[in-house]
Amino acid sequence: MAPSKAKHASGQPWVIPGGFSVLSLQFSSDSAARHCLYVKEHKVRTEKSSHRPLDRTLFLLNIPPYCSEVVVKELFSQFGGIESVELRDHPGSSQESGPKISKLFRPPEKQGFKVGYIVFKNSSSLQAVKSYPFDAPLVVSTEQRPVKTGVQKWIQQYSESFIQPEKLQQKVDNFMQSYDERKEKEAEQKKEEAERQQEEEEGWVKVTRGHKGAKARPHSEAANEKTLQKEKRKKRRKELLNFYTWQHRNTQKEHIAELRKKFEEDKQKIALLRAQRKFKPY
């Protein structure tokens, strides 16, 4: 995304179409080249995760490869306290769900320009970033926080790629322990769900005795409402069954009444034929 070439006043923020503010980035104080960052307040209606609150999250584009999460946090800490920094290859929903895996077991990250999400502690920090003047560049590498690039960065990455066996074993043990705990929790939830479903189908409630000295817990409003709805369903089923039973009995009574009526009519016809002497059974 290339910034517009329109002139802007000195000491004023530079806003381009799309609502993005342009920040100037300078690698070092003696560097002549500058890099442009495009920042905007994160406003996505489909974002349901509390990991990125809509009123405190800043969205960044065109982050250079030499800016890590630590560097980005140090650059933007001058605008206010920061809760978290997240860099990704492309925009998308946050990966908050699921277990966190150590970088030793993840595939290597792609080296290139990234997008980022910065969550500030206060919403006023967003306005401070958007109103920052374009002609005051943010310096990435200083004497207090030097950033390595080129061969020095490769040497550092190569040195950090080696890990002690004790640390590796500890990370593996921690991962397996969290995995076992997560599986046990899922199994317990499935068991409770199966028991709850069976109780609802059979209409029985399992009552267990608590430990000695435990006080009985009062029924919650949700539990009382659930019980009331269950009783209403039972009552409706019973009324429907009684209606069908009454309808069947009433139909049988009407059929018997019709048979008796026809029998009486036949008796009267036979008596009339006998009186007229026209009845010849043989």
Short mmCIF file of C-alpha atoms in Angstrom, two decimals, residues 91-282:
data_model
loop_
_atom_site.label_atom_id
_atom_site.label_comp_id
_atom_site.label_asym_id
_atom_site.label_seq_id
_atom_site.Cartn_x
_atom_site.Cartn_y
_atom_site.Cartn_z
CA PRO A 91 -5.08 -10.52 9.06
CA GLY A 92 -7.44 -12.93 10.73
CA SER A 93 -9.17 -13.97 13.93
CA SER A 94 -7.08 -14.42 17.05
CA GLN A 95 -5.71 -17.87 17.89
CA GLU A 96 -6.72 -17.72 21.55
CA SER A 97 -8.34 -21.14 21.70
CA GLY A 98 -6.24 -24.28 21.97
CA PRO A 99 -3.09 -25.11 23.89
CA LYS A 100 0.00 -22.95 23.51
CA ILE A 101 2.86 -24.83 21.87
CA SER A 102 6.50 -23.98 22.37
CA LYS A 103 8.33 -22.48 19.41
CA LEU A 104 10.54 -25.60 19.38
CA PHE A 105 7.60 -27.67 18.12
CA ARG A 106 6.19 -25.09 15.69
CA PRO A 107 7.27 -24.70 12.06
CA PRO A 108 9.64 -21.78 11.44
CA GLU A 109 7.97 -18.45 10.88
CA LYS A 110 8.01 -16.86 7.45
CA GLN A 111 10.40 -13.97 7.06
CA GLY A 112 8.64 -11.02 5.48
CA PHE A 113 6.36 -8.07 6.08
CA LYS A 114 3.66 -8.73 8.65
CA VAL A 115 0.48 -7.32 10.11
CA GLY A 116 0.06 -6.74 13.81
CA TYR A 117 -2.42 -6.18 16.64
CA ILE A 118 -1.48 -4.09 19.68
CA VAL A 119 -3.77 -4.12 22.72
CA PHE A 120 -3.29 -1.04 24.92
CA LYS A 121 -4.30 -0.78 28.56
CA ASN A 122 -6.19 2.49 27.94
CA SER A 123 -8.31 3.55 24.98
CA SER A 124 -6.69 7.01 24.99
CA SER A 125 -3.50 5.45 23.59
CA LEU A 126 -5.24 4.80 20.26
CA GLN A 127 -5.95 8.49 19.78
CA ALA A 128 -2.35 9.31 20.70
CA VAL A 129 -1.07 6.97 17.97
CA LYS A 130 -3.46 8.28 15.31
CA SER A 131 -2.58 11.91 16.10
CA TYR A 132 1.20 11.30 16.04
CA PRO A 133 2.91 13.56 13.44
CA PHE A 134 4.29 11.94 10.33
CA ASP A 135 7.52 14.00 10.26
CA ALA A 136 8.62 12.62 13.67
CA PRO A 137 9.86 9.11 12.81
CA LEU A 138 9.93 6.24 15.28
CA VAL A 139 13.51 4.99 15.69
CA VAL A 140 13.81 1.19 15.80
CA SER A 141 17.44 0.61 16.81
CA THR A 142 19.02 2.78 19.50
CA GLU A 143 21.97 2.44 21.86
CA GLN A 144 19.63 1.35 24.65
CA ARG A 145 17.84 -1.26 22.52
CA PRO A 146 20.00 -2.31 19.53
CA VAL A 147 18.34 -4.41 16.82
CA LYS A 148 20.53 -6.84 14.90
CA THR A 149 20.15 -7.33 11.14
CA GLY A 150 21.97 -9.09 8.35
CA VAL A 151 24.80 -11.47 9.30
CA GLN A 152 24.61 -10.57 12.98
CA LYS A 153 20.95 -11.55 13.07
CA TRP A 154 21.65 -14.85 11.32
CA ILE A 155 24.43 -15.65 13.79
CA GLN A 156 22.10 -14.87 16.70
CA GLN A 157 19.33 -17.06 15.28
CA TYR A 158 21.80 -19.90 14.70
CA SER A 159 23.09 -19.67 18.27
CA GLU A 160 19.53 -19.61 19.67
CA SER A 161 18.59 -22.69 17.63
CA PHE A 162 20.64 -24.90 20.00
CA ILE A 163 18.88 -25.93 23.20
CA GLN A 164 20.08 -27.83 26.22
CA PRO A 165 18.64 -31.36 26.62
CA GLU A 166 17.44 -30.53 30.14
CA LYS A 167 15.39 -27.56 28.91
CA LEU A 168 14.00 -29.58 26.03
CA GLN A 169 12.97 -32.40 28.38
CA GLN A 170 11.31 -29.91 30.70
CA LYS A 171 9.29 -28.38 27.86
CA VAL A 172 8.23 -31.84 26.66
CA ASP A 173 7.17 -32.85 30.19
CA ASN A 174 5.17 -29.64 30.64
CA PHE A 175 3.43 -30.14 27.32
CA MET A 176 2.53 -33.78 28.07
CA GLN A 177 1.27 -32.85 31.54
CA SER A 178 -1.02 -30.15 30.16
CA TYR A 179 -2.15 -32.56 27.42
CA ASP A 180 -3.09 -35.25 29.96
CA GLU A 181 -4.95 -32.73 32.12
CA ARG A 182 -6.86 -31.44 29.12
CA LYS A 183 -7.84 -34.97 28.04
CA GLU A 184 -9.01 -35.87 31.56
CA LYS A 185 -11.12 -32.74 31.70
CA GLU A 186 -12.69 -33.51 28.32
CA ALA A 187 -13.45 -37.09 29.41
CA GLU A 188 -15.13 -35.84 32.61
CA GLN A 189 -17.22 -33.37 30.65
CA LYS A 190 -18.35 -36.07 28.21
CA LYS A 191 -19.23 -38.38 31.11
CA GLU A 192 -21.25 -35.68 32.86
CA GLU A 193 -23.02 -34.81 29.62
CA ALA A 194 -23.92 -38.48 29.02
CA GLU A 195 -25.27 -38.86 32.57
CA ARG A 196 -27.26 -35.65 32.26
CA GLN A 197 -28.77 -36.79 28.97
CA GLN A 198 -29.68 -40.18 30.42
CA GLU A 199 -31.34 -38.54 33.42
CA GLU A 200 -33.39 -36.31 31.15
CA GLU A 201 -34.52 -39.28 29.05
CA GLU A 202 -35.48 -41.44 32.04
CA GLY A 203 -36.85 -38.62 34.16
CA TRP A 204 -34.69 -39.54 37.17
CA VAL A 205 -32.32 -37.30 39.06
CA LYS A 206 -29.18 -38.77 40.58
CA VAL A 207 -28.65 -37.66 44.19
CA THR A 208 -25.26 -38.16 45.81
CA ARG A 209 -24.22 -37.56 49.39
CA GLY A 210 -21.62 -34.88 49.92
CA HIS A 211 -18.77 -34.88 52.39
CA LYS A 212 -19.45 -34.60 56.09
CA GLY A 213 -20.38 -31.12 57.20
CA ALA A 214 -21.28 -29.91 53.72
CA LYS A 215 -24.29 -27.64 53.53
CA ALA A 216 -27.06 -28.31 51.07
CA ARG A 217 -26.91 -26.00 48.08
CA PRO A 218 -30.17 -24.19 47.26
CA HIS A 219 -31.66 -24.76 43.84
CA SER A 220 -30.71 -22.07 41.41
CA GLU A 221 -33.25 -20.17 39.37
CA ALA A 222 -32.10 -21.88 36.19
CA ALA A 223 -32.49 -25.35 37.78
CA ASN A 224 -35.98 -24.48 39.06
CA GLU A 225 -36.99 -23.20 35.64
CA LYS A 226 -35.66 -26.36 33.99
CA THR A 227 -37.62 -28.55 36.43
CA LEU A 228 -40.79 -26.52 35.83
CA GLN A 229 -40.45 -26.87 32.07
CA LYS A 230 -39.96 -30.63 32.44
CA GLU A 231 -43.12 -30.92 34.54
CA LYS A 232 -45.06 -28.90 31.98
CA ARG A 233 -43.92 -31.23 29.19
CA LYS A 234 -44.98 -34.27 31.23
CA LYS A 235 -48.37 -32.70 31.90
CA ARG A 236 -48.93 -31.94 28.22
CA ARG A 237 -48.00 -35.50 27.25
CA LYS A 238 -50.38 -36.87 29.89
CA GLU A 239 -53.23 -34.62 28.74
CA LEU A 240 -52.68 -35.68 25.15
CA LEU A 241 -52.66 -39.35 26.13
CA ASN A 242 -55.86 -38.91 28.16
CA PHE A 243 -57.52 -37.19 25.22
CA TYR A 244 -56.71 -40.05 22.88
CA THR A 245 -57.97 -42.57 25.47
CA TRP A 246 -61.25 -40.66 25.92
CA GLN A 247 -61.68 -40.38 22.14
CA HIS A 248 -61.19 -44.14 21.71
CA ARG A 249 -63.68 -44.94 24.47
CA ASN A 250 -66.24 -42.51 23.10
CA THR A 251 -65.92 -44.07 19.65
CA GLN A 252 -66.51 -47.53 21.12
CA LYS A 253 -69.62 -46.33 22.98
CA GLU A 254 -71.06 -44.79 19.82
CA HIS A 255 -70.43 -48.00 17.89
CA ILE A 256 -72.17 -50.10 20.57
CA ALA A 257 -75.11 -47.70 20.61
CA GLU A 258 -75.46 -47.99 16.83
CA LEU A 259 -75.41 -51.82 17.05
CA ARG A 260 -78.11 -51.81 19.74
CA LYS A 261 -80.25 -49.42 17.71
CA LYS A 262 -79.95 -51.61 14.64
CA PHE A 263 -80.76 -54.71 16.74
CA GLU A 264 -83.97 -53.10 18.04
CA GLU A 265 -84.97 -52.07 14.53
CA ASP A 266 -84.45 -55.65 13.29
CA LYS A 267 -86.58 -57.00 16.18
CA GLN A 268 -89.39 -54.64 15.28
CA LYS A 269 -89.24 -55.70 11.62
CA ILE A 270 -89.43 -59.40 12.60
CA ALA A 271 -92.40 -58.72 14.90
CA LEU A 272 -94.21 -56.84 12.11
CA LEU A 273 -93.65 -59.64 9.61
CA ARG A 274 -94.99 -62.19 12.12
CA ALA A 275 -98.08 -60.10 12.66
CA GLN A 276 -98.69 -60.00 8.90
CA ARG A 277 -98.08 -63.80 8.71
CA LYS A 278 -95.56 -63.30 6.00
CA PHE A 279 -92.70 -64.64 7.97
CA LYS A 280 -91.72 -68.07 6.68
CA PRO A 281 -88.54 -69.32 8.34
CA TYR A 282 -88.81 -72.75 6.61
#
